Short mmCIF file of N, CA and C in Angstrom, two decimals:
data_model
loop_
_atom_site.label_atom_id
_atom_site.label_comp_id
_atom_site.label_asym_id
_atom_site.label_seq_id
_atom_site.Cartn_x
_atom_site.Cartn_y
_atom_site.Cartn_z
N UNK P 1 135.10 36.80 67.28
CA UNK P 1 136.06 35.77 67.58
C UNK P 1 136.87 36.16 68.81
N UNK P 2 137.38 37.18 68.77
CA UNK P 2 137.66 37.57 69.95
C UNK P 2 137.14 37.81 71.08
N UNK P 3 135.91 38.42 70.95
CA UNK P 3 134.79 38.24 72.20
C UNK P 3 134.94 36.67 72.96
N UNK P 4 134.91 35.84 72.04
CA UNK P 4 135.11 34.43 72.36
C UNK P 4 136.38 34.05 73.51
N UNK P 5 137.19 34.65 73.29
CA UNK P 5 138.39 34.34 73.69
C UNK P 5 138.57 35.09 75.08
N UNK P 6 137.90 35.98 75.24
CA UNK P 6 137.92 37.08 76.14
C UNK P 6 137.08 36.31 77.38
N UNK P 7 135.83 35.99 77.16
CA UNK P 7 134.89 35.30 77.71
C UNK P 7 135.30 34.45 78.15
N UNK P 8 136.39 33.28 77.43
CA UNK P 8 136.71 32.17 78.01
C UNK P 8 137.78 32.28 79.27
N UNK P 9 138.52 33.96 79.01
CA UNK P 9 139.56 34.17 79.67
C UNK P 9 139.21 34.50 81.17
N UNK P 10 138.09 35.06 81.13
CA UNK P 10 137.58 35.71 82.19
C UNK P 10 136.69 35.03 83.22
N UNK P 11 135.95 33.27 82.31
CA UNK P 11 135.58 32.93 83.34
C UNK P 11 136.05 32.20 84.47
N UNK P 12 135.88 32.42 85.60
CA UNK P 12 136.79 31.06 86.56
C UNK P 12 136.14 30.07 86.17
N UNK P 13 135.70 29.79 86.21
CA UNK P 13 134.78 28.19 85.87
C UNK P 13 134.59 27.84 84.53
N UNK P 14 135.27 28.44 83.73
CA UNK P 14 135.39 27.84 82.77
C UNK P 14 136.71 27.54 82.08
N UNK P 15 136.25 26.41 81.15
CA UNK P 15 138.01 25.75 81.13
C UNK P 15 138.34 25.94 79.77
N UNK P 16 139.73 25.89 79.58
CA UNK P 16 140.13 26.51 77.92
C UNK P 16 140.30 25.37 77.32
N UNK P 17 140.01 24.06 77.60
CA UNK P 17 139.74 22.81 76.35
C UNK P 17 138.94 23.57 75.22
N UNK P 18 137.60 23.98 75.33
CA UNK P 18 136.86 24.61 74.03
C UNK P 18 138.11 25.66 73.11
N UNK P 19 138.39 26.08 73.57
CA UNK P 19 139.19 27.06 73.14
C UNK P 19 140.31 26.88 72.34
N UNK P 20 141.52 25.97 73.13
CA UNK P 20 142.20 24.68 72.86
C UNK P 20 142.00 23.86 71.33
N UNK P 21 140.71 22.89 71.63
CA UNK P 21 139.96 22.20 70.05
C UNK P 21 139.56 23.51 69.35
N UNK P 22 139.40 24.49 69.56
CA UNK P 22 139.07 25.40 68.01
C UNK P 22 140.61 26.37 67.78
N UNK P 23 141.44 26.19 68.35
CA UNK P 23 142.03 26.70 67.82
C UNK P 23 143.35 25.49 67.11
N UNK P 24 142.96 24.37 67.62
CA UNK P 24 143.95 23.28 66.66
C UNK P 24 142.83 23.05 65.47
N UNK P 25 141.53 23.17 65.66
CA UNK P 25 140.74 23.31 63.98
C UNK P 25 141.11 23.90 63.42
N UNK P 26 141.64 25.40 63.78
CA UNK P 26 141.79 26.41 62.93
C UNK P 26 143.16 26.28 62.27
N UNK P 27 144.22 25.60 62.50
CA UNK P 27 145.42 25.08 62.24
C UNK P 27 144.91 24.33 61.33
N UNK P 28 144.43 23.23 61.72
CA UNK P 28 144.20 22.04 60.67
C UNK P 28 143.35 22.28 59.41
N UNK P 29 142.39 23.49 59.53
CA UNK P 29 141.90 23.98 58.24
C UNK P 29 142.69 25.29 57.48
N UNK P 30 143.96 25.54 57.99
CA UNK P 30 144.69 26.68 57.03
C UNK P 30 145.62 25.51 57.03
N UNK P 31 146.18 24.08 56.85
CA UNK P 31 146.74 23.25 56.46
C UNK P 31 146.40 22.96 55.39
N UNK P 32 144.41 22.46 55.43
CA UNK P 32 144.62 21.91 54.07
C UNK P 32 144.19 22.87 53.48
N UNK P 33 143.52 23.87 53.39
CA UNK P 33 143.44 24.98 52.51
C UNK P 33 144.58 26.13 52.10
N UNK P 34 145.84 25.56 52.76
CA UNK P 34 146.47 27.02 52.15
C UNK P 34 147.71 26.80 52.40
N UNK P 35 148.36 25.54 53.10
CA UNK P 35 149.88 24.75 53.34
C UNK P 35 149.80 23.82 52.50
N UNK P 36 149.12 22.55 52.36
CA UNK P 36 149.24 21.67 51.07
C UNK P 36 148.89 22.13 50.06
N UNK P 37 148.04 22.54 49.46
CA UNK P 37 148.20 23.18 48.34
C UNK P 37 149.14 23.89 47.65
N UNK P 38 150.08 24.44 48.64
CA UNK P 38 150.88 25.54 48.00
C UNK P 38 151.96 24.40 47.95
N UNK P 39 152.74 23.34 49.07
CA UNK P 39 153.46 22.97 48.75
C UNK P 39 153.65 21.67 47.56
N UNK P 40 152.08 21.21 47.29
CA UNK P 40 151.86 20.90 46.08
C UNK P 40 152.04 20.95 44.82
N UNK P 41 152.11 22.23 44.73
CA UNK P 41 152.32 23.24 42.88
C UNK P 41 153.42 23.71 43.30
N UNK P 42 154.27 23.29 44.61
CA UNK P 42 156.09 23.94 44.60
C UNK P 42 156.43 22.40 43.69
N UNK P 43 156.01 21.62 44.25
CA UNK P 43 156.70 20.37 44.11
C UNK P 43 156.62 19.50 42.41
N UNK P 44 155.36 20.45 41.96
CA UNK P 44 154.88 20.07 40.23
C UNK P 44 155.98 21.23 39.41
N UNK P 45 156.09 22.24 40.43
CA UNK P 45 156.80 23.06 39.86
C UNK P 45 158.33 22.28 39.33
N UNK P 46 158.94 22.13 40.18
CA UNK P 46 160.31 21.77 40.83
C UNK P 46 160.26 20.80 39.74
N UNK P 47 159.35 19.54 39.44
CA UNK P 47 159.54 18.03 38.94
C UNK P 47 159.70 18.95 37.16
N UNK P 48 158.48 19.98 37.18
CA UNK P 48 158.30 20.41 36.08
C UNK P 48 159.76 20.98 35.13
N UNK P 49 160.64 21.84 36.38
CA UNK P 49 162.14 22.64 35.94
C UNK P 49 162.73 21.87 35.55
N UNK P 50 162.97 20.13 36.24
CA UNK P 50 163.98 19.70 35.92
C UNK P 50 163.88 18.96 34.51
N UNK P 51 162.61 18.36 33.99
CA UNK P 51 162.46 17.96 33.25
C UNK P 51 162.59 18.64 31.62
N UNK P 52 162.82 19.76 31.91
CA UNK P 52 162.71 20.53 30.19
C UNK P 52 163.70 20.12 29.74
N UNK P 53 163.44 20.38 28.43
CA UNK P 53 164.42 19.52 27.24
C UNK P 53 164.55 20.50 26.14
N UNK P 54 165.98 20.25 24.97
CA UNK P 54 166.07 21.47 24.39
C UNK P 54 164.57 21.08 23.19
N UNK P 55 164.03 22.34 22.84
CA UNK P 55 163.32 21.87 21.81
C UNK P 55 161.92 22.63 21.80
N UNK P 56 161.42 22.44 23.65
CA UNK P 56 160.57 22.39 24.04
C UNK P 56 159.73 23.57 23.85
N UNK P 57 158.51 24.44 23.35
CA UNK P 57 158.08 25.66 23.33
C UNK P 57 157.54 25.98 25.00
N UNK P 58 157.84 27.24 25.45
CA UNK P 58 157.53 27.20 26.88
C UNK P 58 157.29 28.96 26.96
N UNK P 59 156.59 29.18 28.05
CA UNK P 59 156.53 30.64 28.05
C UNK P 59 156.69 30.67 30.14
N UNK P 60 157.59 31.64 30.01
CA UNK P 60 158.54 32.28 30.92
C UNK P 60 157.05 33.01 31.85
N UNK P 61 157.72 33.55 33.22
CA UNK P 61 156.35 33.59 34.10
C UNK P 61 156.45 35.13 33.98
N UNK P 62 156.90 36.29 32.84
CA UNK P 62 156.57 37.27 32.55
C UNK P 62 155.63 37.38 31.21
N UNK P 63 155.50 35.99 30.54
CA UNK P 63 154.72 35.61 29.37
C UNK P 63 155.25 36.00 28.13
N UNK P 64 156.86 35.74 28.08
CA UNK P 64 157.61 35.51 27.06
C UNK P 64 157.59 33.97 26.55
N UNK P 65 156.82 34.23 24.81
CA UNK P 65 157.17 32.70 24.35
C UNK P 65 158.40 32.50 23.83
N UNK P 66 158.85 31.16 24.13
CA UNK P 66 159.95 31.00 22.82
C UNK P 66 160.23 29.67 23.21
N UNK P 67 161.35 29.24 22.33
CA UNK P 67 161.87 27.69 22.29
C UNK P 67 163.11 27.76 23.40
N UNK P 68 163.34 26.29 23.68
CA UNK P 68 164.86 26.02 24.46
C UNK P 68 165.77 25.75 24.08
N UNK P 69 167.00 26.31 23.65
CA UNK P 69 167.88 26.27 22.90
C UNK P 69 169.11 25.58 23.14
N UNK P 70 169.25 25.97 24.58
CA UNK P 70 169.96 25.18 25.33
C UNK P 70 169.58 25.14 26.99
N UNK P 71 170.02 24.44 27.35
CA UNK P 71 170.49 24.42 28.74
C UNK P 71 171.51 23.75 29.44
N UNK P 72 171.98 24.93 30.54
CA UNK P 72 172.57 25.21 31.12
C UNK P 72 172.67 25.34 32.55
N UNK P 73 174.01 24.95 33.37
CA UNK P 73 173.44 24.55 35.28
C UNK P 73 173.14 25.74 35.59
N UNK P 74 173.43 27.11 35.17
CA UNK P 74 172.27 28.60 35.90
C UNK P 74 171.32 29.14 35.04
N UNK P 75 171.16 28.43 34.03
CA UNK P 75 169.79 28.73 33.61
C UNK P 75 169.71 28.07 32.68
N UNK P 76 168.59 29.11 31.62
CA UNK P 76 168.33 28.31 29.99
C UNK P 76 168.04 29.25 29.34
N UNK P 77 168.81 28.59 27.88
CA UNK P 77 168.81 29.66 26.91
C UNK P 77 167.71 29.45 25.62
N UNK P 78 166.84 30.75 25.72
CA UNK P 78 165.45 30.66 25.29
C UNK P 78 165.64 31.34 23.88
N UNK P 79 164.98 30.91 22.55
CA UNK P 79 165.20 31.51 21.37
C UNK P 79 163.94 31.94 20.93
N UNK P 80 163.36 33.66 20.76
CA UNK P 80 162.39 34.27 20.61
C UNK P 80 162.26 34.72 19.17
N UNK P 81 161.43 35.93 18.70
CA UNK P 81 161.70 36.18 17.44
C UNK P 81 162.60 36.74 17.46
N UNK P 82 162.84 37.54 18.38
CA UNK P 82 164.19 38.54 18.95
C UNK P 82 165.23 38.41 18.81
N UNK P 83 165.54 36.90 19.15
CA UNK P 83 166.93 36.26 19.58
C UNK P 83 167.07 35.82 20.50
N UNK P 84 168.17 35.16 20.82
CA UNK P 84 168.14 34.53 22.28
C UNK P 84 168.48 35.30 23.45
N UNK P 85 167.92 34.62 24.47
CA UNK P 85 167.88 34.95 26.00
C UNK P 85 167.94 34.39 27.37
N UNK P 86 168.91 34.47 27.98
CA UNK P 86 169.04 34.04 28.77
C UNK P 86 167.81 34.00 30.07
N UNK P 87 167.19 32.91 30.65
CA UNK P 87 166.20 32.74 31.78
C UNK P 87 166.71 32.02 32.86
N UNK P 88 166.78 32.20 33.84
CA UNK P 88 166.92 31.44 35.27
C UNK P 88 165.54 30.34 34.80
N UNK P 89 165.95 29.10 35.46
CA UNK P 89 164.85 27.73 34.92
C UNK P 89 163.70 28.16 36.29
N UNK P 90 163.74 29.03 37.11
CA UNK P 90 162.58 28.99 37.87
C UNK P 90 161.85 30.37 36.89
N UNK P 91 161.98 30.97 35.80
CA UNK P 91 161.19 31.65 35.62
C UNK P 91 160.52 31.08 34.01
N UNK P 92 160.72 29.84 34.15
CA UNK P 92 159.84 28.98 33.15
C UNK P 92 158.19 28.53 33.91
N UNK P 93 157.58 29.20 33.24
CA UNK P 93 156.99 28.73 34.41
C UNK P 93 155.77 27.61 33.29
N UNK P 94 155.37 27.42 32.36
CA UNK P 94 155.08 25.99 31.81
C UNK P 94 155.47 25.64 30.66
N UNK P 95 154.93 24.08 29.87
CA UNK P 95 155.37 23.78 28.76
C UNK P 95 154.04 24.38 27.78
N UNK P 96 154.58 24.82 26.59
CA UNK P 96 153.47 25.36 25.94
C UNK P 96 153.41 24.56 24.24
N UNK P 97 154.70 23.49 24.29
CA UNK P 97 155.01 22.35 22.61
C UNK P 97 153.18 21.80 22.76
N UNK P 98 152.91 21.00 23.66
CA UNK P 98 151.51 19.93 24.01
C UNK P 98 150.35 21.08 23.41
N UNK P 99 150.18 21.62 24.57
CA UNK P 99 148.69 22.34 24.19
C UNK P 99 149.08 23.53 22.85
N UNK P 100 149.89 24.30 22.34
CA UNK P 100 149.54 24.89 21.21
C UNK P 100 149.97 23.89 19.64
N UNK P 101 151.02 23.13 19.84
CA UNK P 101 151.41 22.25 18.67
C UNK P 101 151.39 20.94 19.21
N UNK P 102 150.35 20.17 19.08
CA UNK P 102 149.92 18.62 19.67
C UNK P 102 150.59 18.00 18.40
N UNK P 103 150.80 18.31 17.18
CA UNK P 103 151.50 17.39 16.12
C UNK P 103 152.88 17.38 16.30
N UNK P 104 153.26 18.29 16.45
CA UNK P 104 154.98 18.47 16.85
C UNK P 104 155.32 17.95 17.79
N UNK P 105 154.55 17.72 19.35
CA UNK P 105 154.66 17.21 20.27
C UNK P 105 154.42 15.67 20.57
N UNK P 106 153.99 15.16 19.56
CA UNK P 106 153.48 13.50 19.21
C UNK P 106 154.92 13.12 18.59
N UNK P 107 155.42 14.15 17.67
CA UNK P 107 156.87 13.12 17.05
C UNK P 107 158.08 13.60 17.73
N UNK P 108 158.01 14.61 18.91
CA UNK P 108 158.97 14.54 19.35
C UNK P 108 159.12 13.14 20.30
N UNK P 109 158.07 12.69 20.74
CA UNK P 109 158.23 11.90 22.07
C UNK P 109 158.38 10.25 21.13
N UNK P 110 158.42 10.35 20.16
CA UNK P 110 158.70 8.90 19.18
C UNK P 110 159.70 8.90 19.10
#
C-alpha cells in the first residue's frame, strides 16, 4: 500500500486523482464498517438506559444478575442475593425479565 503511494509521489506525469478516489474509499468503507455500527449500539444503548423500570431482571456489564429496586438520577439500585447495590445506569448493560422469565414478563406489560 505504501509502495502505491510512493510511486504515485514520484511520478511527474502522474496525477494523484487515483490516489485521491482510494483514499476517500477507504474513508467510506471504515464508515460503514466500523463508525455506523458503533454509533448504532451507542444509540440502542442510550434508548435501552432510559427505559428501565423498577422490577425489571437485568445483568450489569460485569455479569451481575439482579432486580431494579429503585431508581435514581445517578444511578440504580439493584437487589441481588446479597443485597442491594448501587450501579451507575451505563453499567446495565441488558434486560434479562423477557428472555429468562417470558411468563413474568407477559403480566408485567398487562
Amino acid at each position: 500500500m505504501i509502495a502505491i503511494f510512493l510511486q504515485a509521489a514520484a511520478g511527474p506525469e502522474g496525477s494523484m486523482m487515483p490516489t485521491m478516489i482510494m483514499m476517500g474509499l477507504m474513508f467510506v468503507g471504515f464508515y460503514f464498517l466500523m463508525i455506523r455500527p458503533q454509533m448504532k449500539k451507542s444509540k440502542q444503548e442510550k434508548s435501552f438506559q432510559e427505559t428501565l423500570k423498577v422490577g425489571s431482571r437485568v445483568v450489569t456489564t460485569s455479569g451481575m444478575h439482579g432486580r431494579i429496586a429503585q431508581i435514581q438520577e445517578d444511578g440504580v439500585v439493584i437487589e441481588t442475593l446479597s443485597g442491594k447495590l448501587k450501579f451507575e445506569k451505563a453499567a446495565i448493560s441488558r434486560e434479562f425479565t423477557q428472555q429468562r422469565f417470558p411468563d413474568t414478563a407477559v403480566e408485567e406489560k398487562k
